[in-house]
mmCIF file of C-alpha atoms and ligand atoms in Angstrom:
data_model
loop_
_atom_site.group_PDB
_atom_site.id
_atom_site.type_symbol
_atom_site.label_atom_id
_atom_site.label_comp_id
_atom_site.label_asym_id
_atom_site.label_seq_id
_atom_site.Cartn_x
_atom_site.Cartn_y
_atom_site.Cartn_z
ATOM 1 C CA UNK A 5 -10.501 -70.591 -17.835
ATOM 2 C CA UNK A 6 -11.399 -67.162 -17.841
ATOM 3 C CA UNK A 7 -13.452 -64.239 -16.033
ATOM 4 C CA UNK A 8 -15.349 -61.873 -16.867
ATOM 5 C CA UNK A 9 -15.778 -58.538 -14.901
ATOM 6 C CA UNK A 10 -16.993 -54.727 -14.419
ATOM 7 C CA UNK A 11 -20.520 -56.235 -15.799
ATOM 8 C CA UNK A 12 -22.695 -53.790 -14.682
ATOM 9 C CA UNK A 13 -26.229 -55.783 -14.940
ATOM 10 C CA UNK A 14 -25.911 -59.351 -15.662
ATOM 11 C CA UNK A 15 -29.235 -61.037 -16.505
ATOM 12 C CA UNK A 16 -28.399 -65.650 -16.419
ATOM 13 C CA UNK A 17 -31.854 -65.970 -18.034
ATOM 14 C CA UNK A 18 -31.970 -68.942 -15.641
ATOM 15 C CA UNK A 19 -33.865 -71.978 -17.401
ATOM 16 C CA UNK A 20 -35.639 -73.194 -14.567
ATOM 17 C CA UNK A 21 -37.595 -69.939 -13.588
ATOM 18 C CA UNK A 22 -40.451 -69.810 -11.458
ATOM 19 C CA UNK A 23 -41.966 -66.962 -13.928
ATOM 20 C CA UNK A 24 -41.219 -65.579 -17.020
ATOM 21 C CA UNK A 25 -39.933 -62.863 -15.504
ATOM 22 C CA UNK A 26 -37.802 -63.443 -13.375
ATOM 23 C CA UNK A 27 -34.123 -63.371 -15.430
ATOM 24 C CA UNK A 28 -31.612 -63.402 -12.478
ATOM 25 C CA UNK A 29 -30.548 -59.917 -12.311
ATOM 26 C CA UNK A 30 -27.357 -59.503 -10.579
ATOM 27 C CA UNK A 31 -25.784 -56.279 -10.944
ATOM 28 C CA UNK A 32 -21.647 -55.248 -10.594
ATOM 29 C CA UNK A 33 -21.396 -59.932 -11.424
ATOM 30 C CA UNK A 34 -18.792 -61.377 -12.552
ATOM 31 C CA UNK A 35 -19.222 -64.198 -14.905
ATOM 32 C CA UNK A 36 -16.696 -67.661 -15.299
ATOM 33 C CA UNK A 37 -15.728 -70.177 -17.678
ATOM 34 C CA UNK A 38 -13.918 -73.178 -18.342
ATOM 35 C CA UNK A 39 -11.256 -73.608 -21.645
ATOM 36 C CA UNK A 40 -14.016 -75.843 -23.150
ATOM 37 C CA UNK A 41 -16.601 -72.910 -23.278
ATOM 38 C CA UNK A 42 -18.911 -74.047 -20.760
ATOM 39 C CA UNK A 43 -20.252 -71.774 -17.914
ATOM 40 C CA UNK A 44 -19.023 -72.958 -14.575
ATOM 41 C CA UNK A 45 -19.884 -69.991 -12.468
ATOM 42 C CA UNK A 46 -22.152 -66.990 -11.742
ATOM 43 C CA UNK A 47 -22.688 -64.081 -9.585
ATOM 44 C CA UNK A 48 -21.738 -60.899 -8.251
ATOM 45 C CA UNK A 49 -17.707 -59.532 -8.309
ATOM 46 C CA UNK A 50 -17.006 -59.951 -4.725
ATOM 47 C CA UNK A 51 -17.951 -63.332 -4.041
ATOM 48 C CA UNK A 52 -16.114 -64.324 -7.944
ATOM 49 C CA UNK A 53 -14.998 -67.959 -5.066
ATOM 50 C CA UNK A 54 -11.329 -67.659 -4.822
ATOM 51 C CA UNK A 55 -10.209 -70.844 -6.903
ATOM 52 C CA UNK A 56 -10.594 -68.519 -9.816
ATOM 53 C CA UNK A 57 -8.798 -65.602 -8.855
ATOM 54 C CA UNK A 58 -5.244 -66.575 -11.068
ATOM 55 C CA UNK A 59 -6.749 -66.682 -14.040
ATOM 56 C CA UNK A 60 -7.632 -64.329 -16.711
ATOM 57 C CA UNK A 61 -9.659 -61.445 -16.367
ATOM 58 C CA UNK A 62 -11.666 -59.241 -19.396
ATOM 59 C CA UNK A 63 -14.049 -56.539 -18.728
ATOM 60 C CA UNK A 64 -17.363 -55.930 -19.694
ATOM 61 C CA UNK A 65 -16.690 -52.565 -18.950
ATOM 62 C CA UNK A 66 -20.356 -51.657 -16.925
ATOM 63 C CA UNK A 67 -22.191 -53.272 -19.450
ATOM 64 C CA UNK A 68 -25.322 -55.331 -19.565
ATOM 65 C CA UNK A 69 -24.860 -58.555 -20.177
ATOM 66 C CA UNK A 70 -27.322 -60.967 -21.529
ATOM 67 C CA UNK A 71 -27.337 -64.686 -22.876
ATOM 68 C CA UNK A 72 -26.367 -64.820 -26.226
ATOM 69 C CA UNK A 73 -30.283 -64.997 -27.741
ATOM 70 C CA UNK A 74 -31.965 -67.373 -29.625
ATOM 71 C CA UNK A 75 -33.781 -66.712 -33.073
ATOM 72 C CA UNK A 76 -35.791 -70.284 -32.246
ATOM 73 C CA UNK A 77 -38.232 -69.899 -35.351
ATOM 74 C CA UNK A 78 -37.048 -68.842 -39.089
ATOM 75 C CA UNK A 79 -36.896 -69.642 -42.661
ATOM 76 C CA UNK A 80 -33.058 -68.674 -43.155
ATOM 77 C CA UNK A 81 -32.354 -69.978 -46.581
ATOM 78 C CA UNK A 82 -34.314 -69.282 -50.240
ATOM 79 C CA UNK A 83 -34.343 -68.043 -53.227
ATOM 80 C CA UNK A 84 -35.242 -64.744 -54.255
ATOM 81 C CA UNK A 85 -37.061 -61.916 -52.593
ATOM 82 C CA UNK A 86 -40.386 -60.956 -53.210
ATOM 83 C CA UNK A 87 -40.447 -56.954 -52.971
ATOM 84 C CA UNK A 88 -42.410 -56.991 -55.996
ATOM 85 C CA UNK A 89 -45.068 -58.630 -53.537
ATOM 86 C CA UNK A 90 -44.708 -55.363 -50.514
ATOM 87 C CA UNK A 91 -45.285 -53.176 -53.150
ATOM 88 C CA UNK A 92 -48.419 -54.526 -54.481
ATOM 89 C CA UNK A 93 -49.777 -55.150 -51.596
ATOM 90 C CA UNK A 94 -49.342 -51.296 -49.959
ATOM 91 C CA UNK A 95 -50.990 -50.740 -53.600
ATOM 92 C CA UNK A 96 -54.416 -53.116 -51.956
ATOM 93 C CA UNK A 97 -53.319 -56.200 -53.203
ATOM 94 C CA UNK A 98 -53.738 -58.493 -50.378
ATOM 95 C CA UNK A 99 -51.751 -61.515 -49.334
ATOM 96 C CA UNK A 100 -54.221 -64.715 -48.936
ATOM 97 C CA UNK A 101 -55.707 -63.540 -52.731
ATOM 98 C CA UNK A 102 -51.899 -63.469 -53.932
ATOM 99 C CA UNK A 103 -51.069 -66.626 -53.072
ATOM 100 C CA UNK A 104 -53.716 -68.353 -54.594
ATOM 101 C CA UNK A 105 -52.591 -66.213 -57.979
ATOM 102 C CA UNK A 106 -49.264 -68.516 -57.107
ATOM 103 C CA UNK A 107 -47.011 -65.736 -55.521
ATOM 104 C CA UNK A 108 -46.820 -65.674 -51.940
ATOM 105 C CA UNK A 109 -44.682 -69.280 -51.224
ATOM 106 C CA UNK A 110 -45.214 -70.807 -54.049
ATOM 107 C CA UNK A 111 -43.660 -67.822 -55.775
ATOM 108 C CA UNK A 112 -40.386 -68.345 -53.089
ATOM 109 C CA UNK A 113 -40.293 -72.321 -54.091
ATOM 110 C CA UNK A 114 -40.161 -71.788 -57.804
ATOM 111 C CA UNK A 115 -37.554 -69.135 -56.978
ATOM 112 C CA UNK A 116 -35.501 -71.766 -54.237
ATOM 113 C CA UNK A 117 -36.083 -74.732 -56.684
ATOM 114 C CA UNK A 118 -34.564 -73.143 -58.829
ATOM 115 C CA UNK A 119 -31.335 -71.402 -57.126
ATOM 116 C CA UNK A 120 -27.450 -73.658 -56.653
ATOM 117 C CA UNK A 121 -26.466 -74.697 -52.812
ATOM 118 C CA UNK A 122 -24.487 -71.907 -53.311
ATOM 119 C CA UNK A 123 -26.801 -69.522 -54.190
ATOM 120 C CA UNK A 124 -28.901 -70.681 -51.387
ATOM 121 C CA UNK A 125 -25.608 -70.133 -48.687
ATOM 122 C CA UNK A 126 -24.775 -67.470 -49.269
ATOM 123 C CA UNK A 127 -27.479 -65.915 -49.004
ATOM 124 C CA UNK A 128 -28.173 -67.814 -45.764
ATOM 125 C CA UNK A 129 -25.084 -66.540 -44.610
ATOM 126 C CA UNK A 130 -25.258 -62.722 -45.120
ATOM 127 C CA UNK A 131 -28.138 -63.512 -42.842
ATOM 128 C CA UNK A 132 -26.253 -64.906 -40.441
ATOM 129 C CA UNK A 133 -23.429 -62.836 -40.311
ATOM 130 C CA UNK A 134 -26.436 -59.141 -40.040
ATOM 131 C CA UNK A 135 -27.541 -61.892 -37.193
ATOM 132 C CA UNK A 136 -24.917 -62.626 -35.423
ATOM 133 C CA UNK A 137 -23.151 -58.855 -34.892
ATOM 134 C CA UNK A 138 -27.002 -58.963 -33.105
ATOM 135 C CA UNK A 139 -26.265 -61.099 -30.361
ATOM 136 C CA UNK A 140 -28.151 -63.264 -32.298
ATOM 137 C CA UNK A 141 -26.002 -67.202 -31.432
ATOM 138 C CA UNK A 142 -28.676 -69.670 -31.999
ATOM 139 C CA UNK A 143 -30.609 -70.302 -34.778
ATOM 140 C CA UNK A 144 -32.895 -72.442 -35.135
ATOM 141 C CA UNK A 145 -33.538 -72.301 -39.074
ATOM 142 C CA UNK A 146 -36.916 -74.463 -41.756
ATOM 143 C CA UNK A 147 -36.816 -75.622 -45.200
ATOM 144 C CA UNK A 148 -40.389 -75.796 -47.011
ATOM 145 C CA UNK A 149 -39.571 -73.660 -49.486
ATOM 146 C CA UNK A 150 -38.372 -76.981 -51.692
ATOM 147 C CA UNK A 151 -41.427 -78.759 -51.451
ATOM 148 C CA UNK A 152 -40.587 -82.149 -52.960
ATOM 149 C CA UNK A 153 -37.581 -84.346 -52.400
ATOM 150 C CA UNK A 154 -34.861 -83.380 -54.113
ATOM 151 C CA UNK A 155 -34.789 -79.090 -52.725
ATOM 152 C CA UNK A 156 -35.936 -80.334 -49.442
ATOM 153 C CA UNK A 157 -32.585 -81.824 -49.143
ATOM 154 C CA UNK A 158 -30.929 -79.041 -51.017
ATOM 155 C CA UNK A 159 -31.808 -76.827 -48.269
ATOM 156 C CA UNK A 160 -30.259 -78.825 -45.740
ATOM 157 C CA UNK A 161 -27.555 -79.883 -46.859
ATOM 158 C CA UNK A 162 -27.045 -75.582 -46.980
ATOM 159 C CA UNK A 163 -27.001 -75.707 -42.984
ATOM 160 C CA UNK A 164 -25.665 -78.952 -42.659
ATOM 161 C CA UNK A 165 -22.334 -76.841 -44.456
ATOM 162 C CA UNK A 166 -23.545 -73.490 -42.302
ATOM 163 C CA UNK A 167 -23.376 -75.782 -38.951
ATOM 164 C CA UNK A 168 -19.813 -76.255 -39.808
ATOM 165 C CA UNK A 169 -19.429 -72.725 -41.229
ATOM 166 C CA UNK A 170 -20.876 -69.927 -38.823
ATOM 167 C CA UNK A 171 -19.436 -69.278 -35.284
ATOM 168 C CA UNK A 172 -23.598 -69.928 -34.575
ATOM 169 C CA UNK A 173 -25.626 -73.569 -33.630
ATOM 170 C CA UNK A 174 -27.464 -74.148 -36.160
ATOM 171 C CA UNK A 175 -30.824 -75.966 -35.436
ATOM 172 C CA UNK A 176 -32.460 -77.509 -38.559
ATOM 173 C CA UNK A 177 -35.929 -77.677 -38.806
ATOM 174 C CA UNK A 178 -38.143 -80.269 -41.562
ATOM 175 C CA UNK A 179 -41.054 -77.523 -42.750
ATOM 176 C CA UNK A 180 -41.795 -80.168 -46.590
ATOM 177 C CA UNK A 181 -45.795 -79.786 -45.063
ATOM 178 C CA UNK A 182 -45.660 -76.252 -45.635
ATOM 179 C CA UNK A 183 -47.844 -75.692 -48.439
ATOM 180 C CA UNK A 184 -49.514 -78.251 -50.339
ATOM 181 C CA UNK A 185 -46.707 -77.647 -53.758
ATOM 182 C CA UNK A 186 -48.842 -76.523 -57.554
ATOM 183 C CA UNK A 187 -47.840 -80.235 -59.155
ATOM 184 C CA UNK A 188 -49.893 -82.346 -56.016
ATOM 185 C CA UNK A 189 -52.944 -79.003 -56.310
ATOM 186 C CA UNK A 190 -55.249 -81.711 -57.258
ATOM 187 C CA UNK A 191 -54.169 -84.532 -54.785
ATOM 188 C CA UNK A 192 -52.623 -83.545 -51.464
ATOM 189 C CA UNK A 193 -53.094 -86.465 -50.526
ATOM 190 C CA UNK A 194 -50.339 -87.781 -52.796
ATOM 191 C CA UNK A 195 -47.569 -84.865 -51.776
ATOM 192 C CA UNK A 196 -48.354 -85.783 -47.820
ATOM 193 C CA UNK A 197 -47.882 -88.875 -48.598
ATOM 194 C CA UNK A 198 -44.331 -88.126 -49.873
ATOM 195 C CA UNK A 199 -43.386 -86.030 -47.058
ATOM 196 C CA UNK A 200 -44.526 -88.992 -44.621
ATOM 197 C CA UNK A 201 -43.194 -92.453 -47.301
ATOM 198 C CA UNK A 202 -39.727 -89.527 -48.688
ATOM 199 C CA UNK A 203 -38.933 -86.387 -47.638
ATOM 200 C CA UNK A 204 -38.910 -87.523 -43.859
ATOM 201 C CA UNK A 205 -36.974 -90.666 -44.366
ATOM 202 C CA UNK A 206 -34.259 -88.805 -46.487
ATOM 203 C CA UNK A 207 -34.222 -85.961 -44.217
ATOM 204 C CA UNK A 208 -33.617 -88.433 -41.061
ATOM 205 C CA UNK A 209 -30.716 -87.430 -38.366
ATOM 206 C CA UNK A 210 -30.867 -83.750 -40.705
ATOM 207 C CA UNK A 211 -33.365 -82.724 -39.449
ATOM 208 C CA UNK A 212 -33.809 -82.647 -35.411
ATOM 209 C CA UNK A 213 -37.828 -81.117 -36.021
ATOM 210 C CA UNK A 214 -40.465 -81.392 -37.800
ATOM 211 C CA UNK A 215 -42.940 -78.819 -38.448
ATOM 212 C CA UNK A 216 -46.297 -78.526 -40.286
ATOM 213 C CA UNK A 217 -48.351 -75.599 -41.997
ATOM 214 C CA UNK A 218 -52.424 -76.530 -40.335
ATOM 215 C CA UNK A 219 -54.352 -74.084 -41.729
ATOM 216 C CA UNK A 220 -57.545 -73.576 -43.847
ATOM 217 C CA UNK A 221 -55.596 -73.502 -47.220
ATOM 218 C CA UNK A 222 -52.441 -74.972 -45.954
ATOM 219 C CA UNK A 223 -52.897 -79.020 -44.291
ATOM 220 C CA UNK A 224 -55.361 -79.738 -42.137
ATOM 221 C CA UNK A 225 -55.132 -81.199 -38.527
ATOM 222 C CA UNK A 226 -54.857 -84.895 -39.529
ATOM 223 C CA UNK A 227 -52.953 -84.506 -42.245
ATOM 224 C CA UNK A 228 -50.739 -82.748 -40.149
ATOM 225 C CA UNK A 229 -51.144 -85.686 -37.680
ATOM 226 C CA UNK A 230 -49.994 -88.337 -40.189
ATOM 227 C CA UNK A 231 -46.776 -85.967 -41.267
ATOM 228 C CA UNK A 232 -45.851 -85.011 -37.043
ATOM 229 C CA UNK A 233 -46.120 -89.598 -36.645
ATOM 230 C CA UNK A 234 -43.909 -90.427 -39.733
ATOM 231 C CA UNK A 235 -41.526 -87.515 -38.076
ATOM 232 C CA UNK A 236 -41.237 -88.795 -34.962
ATOM 233 C CA UNK A 237 -40.383 -92.646 -36.117
ATOM 234 C CA UNK A 238 -37.325 -90.900 -37.680
ATOM 235 C CA UNK A 239 -36.038 -89.304 -34.832
ATOM 236 C CA UNK A 240 -37.894 -85.076 -35.361
ATOM 237 C CA UNK A 241 -39.973 -83.755 -32.614
ATOM 238 C CA UNK A 242 -43.347 -81.338 -33.841
ATOM 239 C CA UNK A 243 -43.765 -77.493 -34.399
ATOM 240 C CA UNK A 244 -46.253 -76.710 -35.898
ATOM 241 C CA UNK A 245 -47.458 -72.613 -37.339
ATOM 242 C CA UNK A 246 -50.533 -72.508 -35.287
ATOM 243 C CA UNK A 247 -54.178 -70.707 -35.482
ATOM 244 C CA UNK A 248 -51.886 -68.480 -37.428
ATOM 245 C CA UNK A 249 -55.123 -66.472 -39.634
ATOM 246 C CA UNK A 250 -57.798 -68.594 -37.493
ATOM 247 C CA UNK A 251 -58.474 -71.164 -34.713
ATOM 248 C CA UNK A 252 -58.124 -74.660 -35.997
ATOM 249 C CA UNK A 253 -57.097 -76.275 -33.063
ATOM 250 C CA UNK A 254 -53.771 -76.034 -34.162
ATOM 251 C CA UNK A 255 -52.805 -75.348 -30.667
ATOM 252 C CA UNK A 256 -54.843 -78.377 -28.768
ATOM 253 C CA UNK A 257 -52.791 -80.575 -31.334
ATOM 254 C CA UNK A 258 -49.815 -78.891 -30.292
ATOM 255 C CA UNK A 259 -50.267 -80.255 -26.452
ATOM 256 C CA UNK A 260 -51.483 -83.100 -28.136
ATOM 257 C CA UNK A 261 -48.647 -84.396 -30.571
ATOM 258 C CA UNK A 262 -46.143 -82.967 -27.604
ATOM 259 C CA UNK A 263 -44.774 -80.222 -29.584
ATOM 260 C CA UNK A 264 -42.116 -78.752 -28.657
ATOM 261 C CA UNK A 265 -43.343 -75.525 -29.780
ATOM 262 C CA UNK A 266 -46.382 -74.159 -30.400
ATOM 263 C CA UNK A 267 -46.326 -70.384 -33.157
ATOM 264 C CA UNK A 268 -47.944 -67.868 -34.083
ATOM 265 C CA UNK A 269 -51.748 -68.540 -32.513
ATOM 266 C CA UNK A 270 -53.293 -65.176 -33.072
ATOM 267 C CA UNK A 271 -56.471 -66.923 -32.863
ATOM 268 C CA UNK A 272 -55.428 -68.852 -30.339
ATOM 269 C CA UNK A 273 -58.510 -70.177 -28.218
ATOM 270 C CA UNK A 274 -59.320 -71.037 -24.406
ATOM 271 C CA UNK A 275 -58.845 -74.141 -24.441
ATOM 272 C CA UNK A 276 -55.897 -73.817 -26.995
ATOM 273 C CA UNK A 277 -53.979 -71.875 -24.147
ATOM 274 C CA UNK A 278 -55.431 -74.950 -21.525
ATOM 275 C CA UNK A 279 -54.314 -77.680 -23.884
ATOM 276 C CA UNK A 280 -50.454 -76.097 -23.997
ATOM 277 C CA UNK A 281 -50.370 -75.345 -20.102
ATOM 278 C CA UNK A 282 -52.010 -78.512 -19.007
ATOM 279 C CA UNK A 283 -48.657 -79.936 -21.740
ATOM 280 C CA UNK A 284 -46.038 -77.435 -20.988
ATOM 281 C CA UNK A 285 -45.356 -77.074 -24.816
ATOM 282 C CA UNK A 286 -44.057 -73.709 -25.570
ATOM 283 C CA UNK A 287 -46.108 -70.672 -27.322
ATOM 284 C CA UNK A 288 -43.681 -69.111 -29.848
ATOM 285 C CA UNK A 289 -44.473 -65.920 -30.765
ATOM 286 C CA UNK A 290 -43.647 -64.177 -34.205
ATOM 287 C CA UNK A 291 -44.481 -60.912 -34.048
ATOM 288 C CA UNK A 292 -42.600 -59.010 -37.089
ATOM 289 C CA UNK A 293 -45.467 -61.147 -39.601
ATOM 290 C CA UNK A 294 -48.309 -60.445 -36.801
ATOM 291 C CA UNK A 295 -47.375 -56.682 -37.966
ATOM 292 C CA UNK A 296 -46.306 -57.568 -41.434
ATOM 293 C CA UNK A 297 -50.361 -58.864 -41.971
ATOM 294 C CA UNK A 298 -52.006 -56.243 -39.984
ATOM 295 C CA UNK A 299 -52.993 -58.850 -37.096
ATOM 296 C CA UNK A 300 -54.721 -58.761 -33.397
ATOM 297 C CA UNK A 301 -51.113 -59.999 -32.096
ATOM 298 C CA UNK A 302 -51.163 -62.848 -29.947
ATOM 299 C CA UNK A 303 -52.589 -62.651 -26.358
ATOM 300 C CA UNK A 304 -48.901 -63.117 -24.646
ATOM 301 C CA UNK A 305 -50.681 -61.486 -21.441
ATOM 302 C CA UNK A 306 -53.023 -64.859 -20.892
ATOM 303 C CA UNK A 307 -50.991 -67.100 -22.110
ATOM 304 C CA UNK A 308 -48.332 -65.938 -19.577
ATOM 305 C CA UNK A 309 -50.573 -65.650 -16.791
ATOM 306 C CA UNK A 310 -51.742 -69.463 -17.744
ATOM 307 C CA UNK A 311 -48.543 -70.449 -17.491
ATOM 308 C CA UNK A 312 -47.329 -71.423 -20.716
ATOM 309 C CA UNK A 313 -43.351 -69.737 -21.210
ATOM 310 C CA UNK A 314 -43.735 -67.459 -24.411
ATOM 311 C CA UNK A 315 -40.598 -67.090 -27.238
ATOM 312 C CA UNK A 316 -40.560 -64.434 -29.551
ATOM 313 C CA UNK A 317 -39.082 -65.241 -32.729
ATOM 314 C CA UNK A 318 -38.314 -63.398 -36.263
ATOM 315 C CA UNK A 319 -39.972 -65.513 -38.715
ATOM 316 C CA UNK A 320 -37.140 -64.580 -41.178
ATOM 317 C CA UNK A 321 -39.330 -64.487 -44.207
ATOM 318 C CA UNK A 322 -39.164 -63.758 -47.436
ATOM 319 C CA UNK A 323 -43.085 -63.131 -47.273
ATOM 320 C CA UNK A 324 -44.662 -61.693 -44.043
ATOM 321 C CA UNK A 325 -41.202 -60.722 -42.310
ATOM 322 C CA UNK A 326 -38.571 -60.161 -44.866
ATOM 323 C CA UNK A 327 -36.567 -58.323 -41.432
ATOM 324 C CA UNK A 328 -33.945 -61.185 -39.395
ATOM 325 C CA UNK A 329 -34.263 -57.790 -36.281
ATOM 326 C CA UNK A 330 -35.205 -59.650 -32.982
ATOM 327 C CA UNK A 331 -34.631 -56.432 -30.867
ATOM 328 C CA UNK A 332 -37.085 -55.324 -33.120
ATOM 329 C CA UNK A 333 -39.217 -58.670 -32.188
ATOM 330 C CA UNK A 334 -38.474 -57.978 -28.709
ATOM 331 C CA UNK A 335 -39.830 -54.485 -28.857
ATOM 332 C CA UNK A 336 -43.295 -55.407 -30.790
ATOM 333 C CA UNK A 337 -43.586 -58.093 -28.342
ATOM 334 C CA UNK A 338 -43.461 -55.472 -25.376
ATOM 335 C CA UNK A 339 -45.471 -52.292 -27.423
ATOM 336 C CA UNK A 340 -48.645 -54.710 -28.420
ATOM 337 C CA UNK A 341 -48.289 -57.313 -27.039
ATOM 338 C CA UNK A 342 -47.052 -55.510 -23.231
ATOM 339 C CA UNK A 343 -44.648 -58.405 -22.389
ATOM 340 C CA UNK A 344 -42.637 -56.107 -20.055
ATOM 341 C CA UNK A 345 -39.008 -56.711 -20.969
ATOM 342 C CA UNK A 346 -37.945 -58.752 -18.693
ATOM 343 C CA UNK A 347 -39.730 -61.617 -19.663
ATOM 344 C CA UNK A 348 -39.120 -60.058 -23.175
ATOM 345 C CA UNK A 349 -35.416 -61.084 -22.473
ATOM 346 C CA UNK A 350 -36.604 -64.771 -20.656
ATOM 347 C CA UNK A 351 -38.567 -65.352 -24.551
ATOM 348 C CA UNK A 352 -35.588 -64.570 -26.639
ATOM 349 C CA UNK A 353 -33.040 -66.886 -24.244
ATOM 350 C CA UNK A 354 -34.466 -69.514 -22.254
ATOM 351 C CA UNK A 355 -38.200 -69.819 -23.174
ATOM 352 C CA UNK A 356 -36.149 -70.004 -26.919
ATOM 353 C CA UNK A 357 -34.152 -72.692 -25.998
ATOM 354 C CA UNK A 358 -36.896 -74.938 -24.734
ATOM 355 C CA UNK A 359 -38.840 -73.930 -27.827
ATOM 356 C CA UNK A 360 -35.683 -75.851 -29.580
ATOM 357 C CA UNK A 361 -34.969 -78.908 -26.751
ATOM 358 C CA UNK A 362 -32.100 -76.434 -25.197
ATOM 359 C CA UNK A 363 -32.720 -75.601 -22.674
ATOM 360 C CA UNK A 364 -30.094 -75.129 -20.487
ATOM 361 C CA UNK A 365 -27.297 -75.640 -23.101
ATOM 362 C CA UNK A 366 -28.003 -71.981 -24.784
ATOM 363 C CA UNK A 367 -30.186 -69.288 -23.148
ATOM 364 C CA UNK A 368 -29.240 -69.039 -19.978
ATOM 365 C CA UNK A 369 -25.509 -68.056 -18.364
ATOM 366 C CA UNK A 370 -25.830 -70.663 -15.305
ATOM 367 C CA UNK A 371 -23.122 -74.069 -14.847
ATOM 368 C CA UNK A 372 -22.753 -75.916 -17.119
ATOM 369 C CA UNK A 373 -24.889 -74.021 -20.164
ATOM 370 C CA UNK A 374 -22.711 -72.818 -23.073
ATOM 371 C CA UNK A 375 -20.432 -69.697 -22.750
ATOM 372 C CA UNK A 376 -22.448 -67.859 -25.349
ATOM 373 C CA UNK A 377 -23.380 -64.078 -24.359
ATOM 374 C CA UNK A 378 -23.598 -60.582 -25.257
ATOM 375 C CA UNK A 379 -22.217 -57.617 -24.422
ATOM 376 C CA UNK A 380 -24.773 -54.637 -24.220
ATOM 377 C CA UNK A 381 -24.752 -51.087 -24.413
ATOM 378 C CA UNK A 382 -27.554 -49.960 -21.796
ATOM 379 C CA UNK A 383 -27.879 -49.960 -18.036
ATOM 380 C CA UNK A 384 -29.976 -52.678 -17.399
ATOM 381 C CA UNK A 385 -32.880 -54.851 -18.976
ATOM 382 C CA UNK A 386 -35.481 -52.259 -19.196
ATOM 383 C CA UNK A 387 -33.687 -49.092 -21.027
ATOM 384 C CA UNK A 388 -31.877 -51.699 -23.659
ATOM 385 C CA UNK A 389 -35.862 -52.463 -24.624
ATOM 386 C CA UNK A 390 -37.366 -49.546 -24.334
ATOM 387 C CA UNK A 391 -36.131 -47.098 -26.444
ATOM 388 C CA UNK A 392 -35.246 -49.180 -29.937
ATOM 389 C CA UNK A 393 -32.314 -47.776 -30.808
ATOM 390 C CA UNK A 394 -29.046 -50.316 -33.293
ATOM 391 C CA UNK A 395 -25.673 -50.412 -32.570
ATOM 392 C CA UNK A 396 -26.218 -51.746 -28.695
ATOM 393 C CA UNK A 397 -23.990 -54.665 -29.141
ATOM 394 C CA UNK A 398 -20.541 -54.093 -27.816
ATOM 395 C CA UNK A 399 -18.850 -57.904 -27.977
ATOM 396 C CA UNK A 400 -20.864 -60.937 -28.798
ATOM 397 C CA UNK A 401 -18.904 -64.030 -27.875
ATOM 398 C CA UNK A 402 -19.301 -68.292 -28.692
ATOM 399 C CA UNK A 403 -18.843 -70.931 -25.943
ATOM 400 C CA UNK A 404 -16.516 -68.498 -24.430
ATOM 401 C CA UNK A 405 -14.968 -66.915 -28.339
ATOM 402 C CA UNK A 406 -15.693 -63.289 -29.095
ATOM 403 C CA UNK A 407 -17.139 -64.576 -32.338
ATOM 404 C CA UNK A 408 -18.277 -60.306 -32.653
ATOM 405 C CA UNK A 409 -16.660 -57.795 -33.661
ATOM 406 C CA UNK A 410 -14.248 -59.738 -35.754
ATOM 407 C CA UNK A 411 -9.962 -59.075 -34.577
HETATM 408 ZN ZN1 LIG B 524 -42.532 -69.185 -39.583
#
C-alpha cells in the first residue's frame, strides 16, 4: 500500500456522477492504492484511515491530481504522412477533392500497406511516448489504413505488440470499414463481404471494438449494420464514425445497434441526440478534426443538456487531425463547444472510459479503479484548462507505478 499526500486538488471523476460537470473535487486530498495497482481510498488528507498510517507516503507537492487521461479515439498506426496535402489545402485544395483524386485515406492506405510491421511499430511507439508525457494513460487505437486482410491484421499485430511493450493500456478497434479500397471501387458489395466474412473472423479476439465510417462516399447505414452484426458475432462491440460531414442518421444507427459510442456528430440531428440519450450511448467529440476541416463543432451543450455523456478525443490521424495533444482537444472543447473545464476533464477521463467499456476501471480515482493518475502544475481544473500552456504535467503514474518522467 502507498499513500499520496499533499494533493492541492484531487478530481476523482466518479463513473456514476449524475451530471458530467460533477467531477468529485476534494481539496487537500490523499489517495491510497494497493500493491496490485488498484485504488483503495480517496478523500481529504485529514481523513486518511488509521489502517494506512504506517505505509510509505509520497507527496504531490500541492499539485492538481486527475485520473490518467483516456484518448478514446485515435488512428494510431499508419505509414507515411500527409504534409503535402496539408500544404495543398492551405493553398486552396479541398479535402474531399483530394480524397477523390487518390489522396486522403487511400494515400495513407498505400503507405500503410507498403510499411513493414517494424516501421508501423516504431511510428506508433514514438507517438505513444509523446502521449505519455501529456498524461495519456489509456489509448484506443484503430486499424483502417490497411483495408485488406493482410494489412488490417498487420496493424492489429502492431497494437498487440505495443500493448505488451508500452506502459499505457491499448484498446484495439477494427476499422476495416473505413473506406472502400480502390481495388473494390466497382464492387463495394464484395468489399463489405470481405470485411464481414474474412477480415472480422480473422480479427476475432484481437479487436475489442468494430468501427465503421458511415458517410456519403464511405459506407451506408445498411452496410454498416451488416459489419456490426458480423463484429458482434465475433465478440466486437460496435462504435461508429457518425454524422461527420452530413446527417446520415449515424447517431440513431449507433443507438439502434447498441454502440459503445458515436463519434464526430458535427451534423447530428435532434432525433439523433434523443436516440443517443435513450440508449445511453456516449458521444465522442473530436474538436481537432473539426477545427482542421473548418467545420462547426458538435453541439456539446445540446448533447449534455439531453443527458448524453460527451467524451473528447484527439482523433489523431495523418489527415484531418495530425495532433496527438489531448490537452489541445480539451481546450478546444471549452472554447468552441462551451464545455466547462470540469465537463472537459470528465470528457477525457470518466466519459472516455465509458466510451471504451472501461467505466470504473480507468478514468476515475475511486476504490477498485486502476491507480492511473497524473500530477498537473495547476491550482485547480479551471486554471488548468484556462491558459493553454504546454509542460504542465509533473508526473504520470500507471497502476501505481511512476512511468513518466523516467527514472
Ligand atoms: Zn476517426
